[in-house]
Coordinates of C-alpha atoms in Angstrom, one line a residue:
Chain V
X154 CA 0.0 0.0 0.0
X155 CA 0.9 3.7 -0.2
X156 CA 2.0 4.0 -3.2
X157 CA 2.4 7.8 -5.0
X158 CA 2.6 7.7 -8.4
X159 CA 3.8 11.0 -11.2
X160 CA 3.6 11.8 -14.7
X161 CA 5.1 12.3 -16.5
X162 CA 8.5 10.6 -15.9
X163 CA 10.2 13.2 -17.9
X164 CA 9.3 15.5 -19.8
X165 CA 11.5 18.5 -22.0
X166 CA 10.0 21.4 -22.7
X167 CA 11.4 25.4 -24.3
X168 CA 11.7 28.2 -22.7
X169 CA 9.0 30.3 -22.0
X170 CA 6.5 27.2 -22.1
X171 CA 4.7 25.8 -19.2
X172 CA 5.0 22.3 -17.5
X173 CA 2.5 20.4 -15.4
X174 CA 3.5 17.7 -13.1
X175 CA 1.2 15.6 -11.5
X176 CA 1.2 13.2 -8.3
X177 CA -1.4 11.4 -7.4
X178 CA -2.1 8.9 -4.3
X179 CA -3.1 5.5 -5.9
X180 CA -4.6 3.2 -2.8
X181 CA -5.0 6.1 0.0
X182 CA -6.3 9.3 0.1
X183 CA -3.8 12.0 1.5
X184 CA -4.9 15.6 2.5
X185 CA -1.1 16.7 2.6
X186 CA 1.5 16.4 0.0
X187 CA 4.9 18.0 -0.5
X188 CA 7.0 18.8 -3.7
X189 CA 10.4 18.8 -3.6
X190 CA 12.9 19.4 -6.2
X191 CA 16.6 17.7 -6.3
X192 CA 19.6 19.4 -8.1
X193 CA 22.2 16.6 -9.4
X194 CA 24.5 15.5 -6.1
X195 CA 22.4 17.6 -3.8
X196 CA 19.6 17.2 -1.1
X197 CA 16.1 17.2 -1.5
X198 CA 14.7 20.9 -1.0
X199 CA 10.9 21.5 0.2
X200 CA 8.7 23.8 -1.8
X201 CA 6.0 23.8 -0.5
X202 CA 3.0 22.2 1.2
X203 CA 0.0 21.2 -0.4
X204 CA -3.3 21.0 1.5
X205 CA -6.5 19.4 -0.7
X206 CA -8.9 22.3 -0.6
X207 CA -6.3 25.4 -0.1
X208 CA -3.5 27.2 -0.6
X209 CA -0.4 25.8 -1.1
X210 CA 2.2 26.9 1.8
X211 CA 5.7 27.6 0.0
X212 CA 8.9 27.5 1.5
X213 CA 11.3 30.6 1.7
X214 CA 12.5 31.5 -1.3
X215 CA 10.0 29.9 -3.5
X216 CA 7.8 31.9 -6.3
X217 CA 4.5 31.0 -5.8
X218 CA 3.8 32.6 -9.2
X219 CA 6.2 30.6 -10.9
X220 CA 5.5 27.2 -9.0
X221 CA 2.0 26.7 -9.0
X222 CA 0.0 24.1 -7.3
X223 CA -3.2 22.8 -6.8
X224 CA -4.1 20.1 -4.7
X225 CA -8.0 20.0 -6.0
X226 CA -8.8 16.5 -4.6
X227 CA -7.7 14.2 -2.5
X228 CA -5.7 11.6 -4.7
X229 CA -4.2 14.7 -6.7
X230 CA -1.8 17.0 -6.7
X231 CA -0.5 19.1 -9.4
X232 CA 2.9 21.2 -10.1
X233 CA 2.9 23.8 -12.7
X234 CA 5.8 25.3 -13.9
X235 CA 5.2 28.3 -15.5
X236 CA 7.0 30.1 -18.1
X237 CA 10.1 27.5 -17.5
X238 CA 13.7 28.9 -18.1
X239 CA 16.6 26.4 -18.4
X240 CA 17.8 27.4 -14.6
X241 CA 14.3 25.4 -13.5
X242 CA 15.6 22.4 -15.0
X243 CA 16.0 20.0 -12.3
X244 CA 14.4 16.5 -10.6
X245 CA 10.5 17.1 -9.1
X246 CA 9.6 14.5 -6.6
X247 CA 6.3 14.7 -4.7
X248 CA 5.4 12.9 -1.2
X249 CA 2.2 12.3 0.6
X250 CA 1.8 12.3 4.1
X251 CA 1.3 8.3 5.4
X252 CA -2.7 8.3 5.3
X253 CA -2.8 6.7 9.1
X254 CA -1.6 10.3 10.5
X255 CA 2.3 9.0 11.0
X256 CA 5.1 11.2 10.1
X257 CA 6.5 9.3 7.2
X258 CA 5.6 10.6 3.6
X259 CA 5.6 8.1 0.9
X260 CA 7.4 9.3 -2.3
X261 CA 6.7 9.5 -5.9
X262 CA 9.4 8.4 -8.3
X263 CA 10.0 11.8 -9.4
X264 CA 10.0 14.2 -12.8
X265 CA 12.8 15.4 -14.9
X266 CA 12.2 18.4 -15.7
X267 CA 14.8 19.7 -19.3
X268 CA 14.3 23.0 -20.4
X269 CA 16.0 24.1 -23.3
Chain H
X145 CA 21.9 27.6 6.6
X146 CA 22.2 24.0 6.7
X147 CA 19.8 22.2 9.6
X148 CA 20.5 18.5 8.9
X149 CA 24.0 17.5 8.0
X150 CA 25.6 14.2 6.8
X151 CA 29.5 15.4 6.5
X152 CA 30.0 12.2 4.9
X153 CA 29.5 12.3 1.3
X154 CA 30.6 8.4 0.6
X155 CA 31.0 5.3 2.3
X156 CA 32.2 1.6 0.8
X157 CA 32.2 -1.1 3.2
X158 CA 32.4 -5.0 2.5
X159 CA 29.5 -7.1 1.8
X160 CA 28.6 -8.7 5.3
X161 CA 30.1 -6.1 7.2
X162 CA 28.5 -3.0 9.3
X163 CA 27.8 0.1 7.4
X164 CA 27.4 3.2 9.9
X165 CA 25.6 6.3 8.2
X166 CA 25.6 9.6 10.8
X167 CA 23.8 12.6 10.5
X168 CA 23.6 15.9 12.6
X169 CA 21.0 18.4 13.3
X170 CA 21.0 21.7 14.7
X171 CA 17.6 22.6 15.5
X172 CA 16.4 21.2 18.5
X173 CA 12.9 21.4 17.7
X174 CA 12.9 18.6 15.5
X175 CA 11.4 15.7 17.4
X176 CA 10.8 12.8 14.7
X177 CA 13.8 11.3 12.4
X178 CA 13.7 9.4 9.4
X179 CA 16.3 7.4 6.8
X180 CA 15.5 6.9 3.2
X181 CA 17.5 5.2 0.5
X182 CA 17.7 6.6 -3.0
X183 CA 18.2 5.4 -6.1
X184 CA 19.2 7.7 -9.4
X185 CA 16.3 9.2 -10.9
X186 CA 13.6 7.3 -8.3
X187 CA 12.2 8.9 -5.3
X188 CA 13.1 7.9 -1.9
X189 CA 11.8 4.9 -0.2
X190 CA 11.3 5.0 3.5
X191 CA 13.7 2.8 5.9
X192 CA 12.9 3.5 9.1
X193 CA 12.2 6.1 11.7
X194 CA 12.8 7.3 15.3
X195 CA 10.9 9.6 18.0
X196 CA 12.7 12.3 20.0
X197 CA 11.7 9.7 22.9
X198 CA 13.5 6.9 22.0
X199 CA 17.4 6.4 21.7
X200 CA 17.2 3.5 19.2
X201 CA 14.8 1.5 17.2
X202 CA 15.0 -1.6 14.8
X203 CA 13.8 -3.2 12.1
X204 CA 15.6 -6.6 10.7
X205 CA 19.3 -5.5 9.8
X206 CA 18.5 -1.8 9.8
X207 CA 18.9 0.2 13.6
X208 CA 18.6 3.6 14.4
X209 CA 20.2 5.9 17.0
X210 CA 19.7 9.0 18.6
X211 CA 21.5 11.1 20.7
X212 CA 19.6 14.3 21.6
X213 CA 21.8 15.6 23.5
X214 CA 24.7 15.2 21.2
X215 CA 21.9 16.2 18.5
X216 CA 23.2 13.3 16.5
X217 CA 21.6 9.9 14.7
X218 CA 23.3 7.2 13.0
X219 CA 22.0 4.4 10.6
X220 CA 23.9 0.7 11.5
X221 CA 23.1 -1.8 8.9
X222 CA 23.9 -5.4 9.5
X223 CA 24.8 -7.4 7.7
X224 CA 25.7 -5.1 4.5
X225 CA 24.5 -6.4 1.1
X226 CA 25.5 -5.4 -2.3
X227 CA 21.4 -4.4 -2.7
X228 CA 22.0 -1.8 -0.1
X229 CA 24.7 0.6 -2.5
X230 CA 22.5 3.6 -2.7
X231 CA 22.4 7.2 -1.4
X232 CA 21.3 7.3 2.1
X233 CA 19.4 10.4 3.3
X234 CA 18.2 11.4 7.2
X235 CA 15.8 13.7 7.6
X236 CA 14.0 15.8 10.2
X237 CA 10.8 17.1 11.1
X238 CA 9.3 18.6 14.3
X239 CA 6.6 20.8 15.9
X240 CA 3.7 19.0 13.8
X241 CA 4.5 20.5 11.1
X242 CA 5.1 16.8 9.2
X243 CA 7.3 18.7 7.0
X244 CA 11.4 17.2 6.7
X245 CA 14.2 18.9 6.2
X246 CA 16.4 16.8 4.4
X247 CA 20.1 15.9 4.9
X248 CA 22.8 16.3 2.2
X249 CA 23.2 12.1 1.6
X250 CA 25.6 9.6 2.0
X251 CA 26.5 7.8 -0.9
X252 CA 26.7 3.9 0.5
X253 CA 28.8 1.3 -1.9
X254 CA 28.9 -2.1 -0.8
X255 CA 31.7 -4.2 -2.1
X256 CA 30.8 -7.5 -3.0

């Protein structure tokens, strides 16, 4: 159980286009999930919180204009990156919170994100 | 600044042997502790997991330890297996907030 899934895998997009990642919850319903992005050799690094039915909670640092997200149900989350530039280029991995309350978050396998 | 830090960046130890991951925090706020193991290009899969309450915790070949006072943790696996090469993170959360701060990895080879 607890699995978290995303699509796409990869995806490669220009600059100045927008990119929508999505993670979704496949056996549990989670009413928290995170996105994280990884640069190559480096930590994982919160963006932001995602509540189903509000407002994403970003981390210092973050544009919330640039990074949007909408958690609109409760098996869904979704990452937008809008008008990408090749600095955005970097691993998205999502997590939901374990559905019995516990601290551990269960992880998606994570987007690659190419912008050329 | 960097709350949760693993100052080891790689670690090769023999098959069958112990392999000792440590991580240090700062912030003493953080009450609940975590290992994953990564992959390249996969997301993290959870290991195991330790309260601010506890000093150590266990699960088959994989133990946790905490010091709080020396605000440090350590991940012993035992016996190593070549399965268990992979990038080690800890990570920390506290005050409810069920969001981790992430450590910088340990990079675990283990030598057949």
């Amino acid at each position: 159980g607890a699995v978290v899934s995303q699509h796409p895998s990869w995806v490669i997009c220009k600059s100045g286009t927008s990119v929508k990642i999505e993670c979704r919850s496949l056996d549990f319903q989670a009413t928290t999930m995170f996105w994280y992005r990884q640069f190559p050799k480096q930590s994982l690094m919160l963006m932001a919180t995602s509540n189903e039915g509000s407002k994403a909670t970003y981390e210092q640092g973050v544009e919330k204009d640039k990074f949007l997200i909408n958690h609109a149900s409760l098996t869904l989350s979704t990452l937008t990156v809008t008008s990408a530039h090749p600095e955005d280029s970097s691993f998205y991995i999502c997590s939901a919170r374990d559905p019995g309350g516990r601290y551990e978050q269960y992880f998606g396998p994570g987007t690659r994100l190419t912008v050329t | 600044d960097q709350q949760v830090k693993q100052n080891s960046p790689s670690l090769s130890v023999q098959e069958g042997r112990i392999s000792i991951l440590n991580c240090d925090y700062t912030n003493s706020m953080f009450d609940y502790f975590l290992w994953y193991k990564k992959y390249p290009a996969e997301g993290p899969t959870f290991l195991i997991s330790i309260s601010s309450i506890k000093d150590k915790n266990e699960d088959g070949r994989f133990t946790v330890f905490l010091n709080k006072s020396a605000k440090h943790l350590s991940l012993h696996i035992v016996p190593s297996q070549p399965g268990d090469s992979a990038v080690y993170f800890c990570a920390a959360s506290g005050s409810g907030t069920y969001k981790y701060i992430f450590g910088t990895g340990t990079r675990l080879k283990v030598l057949a």
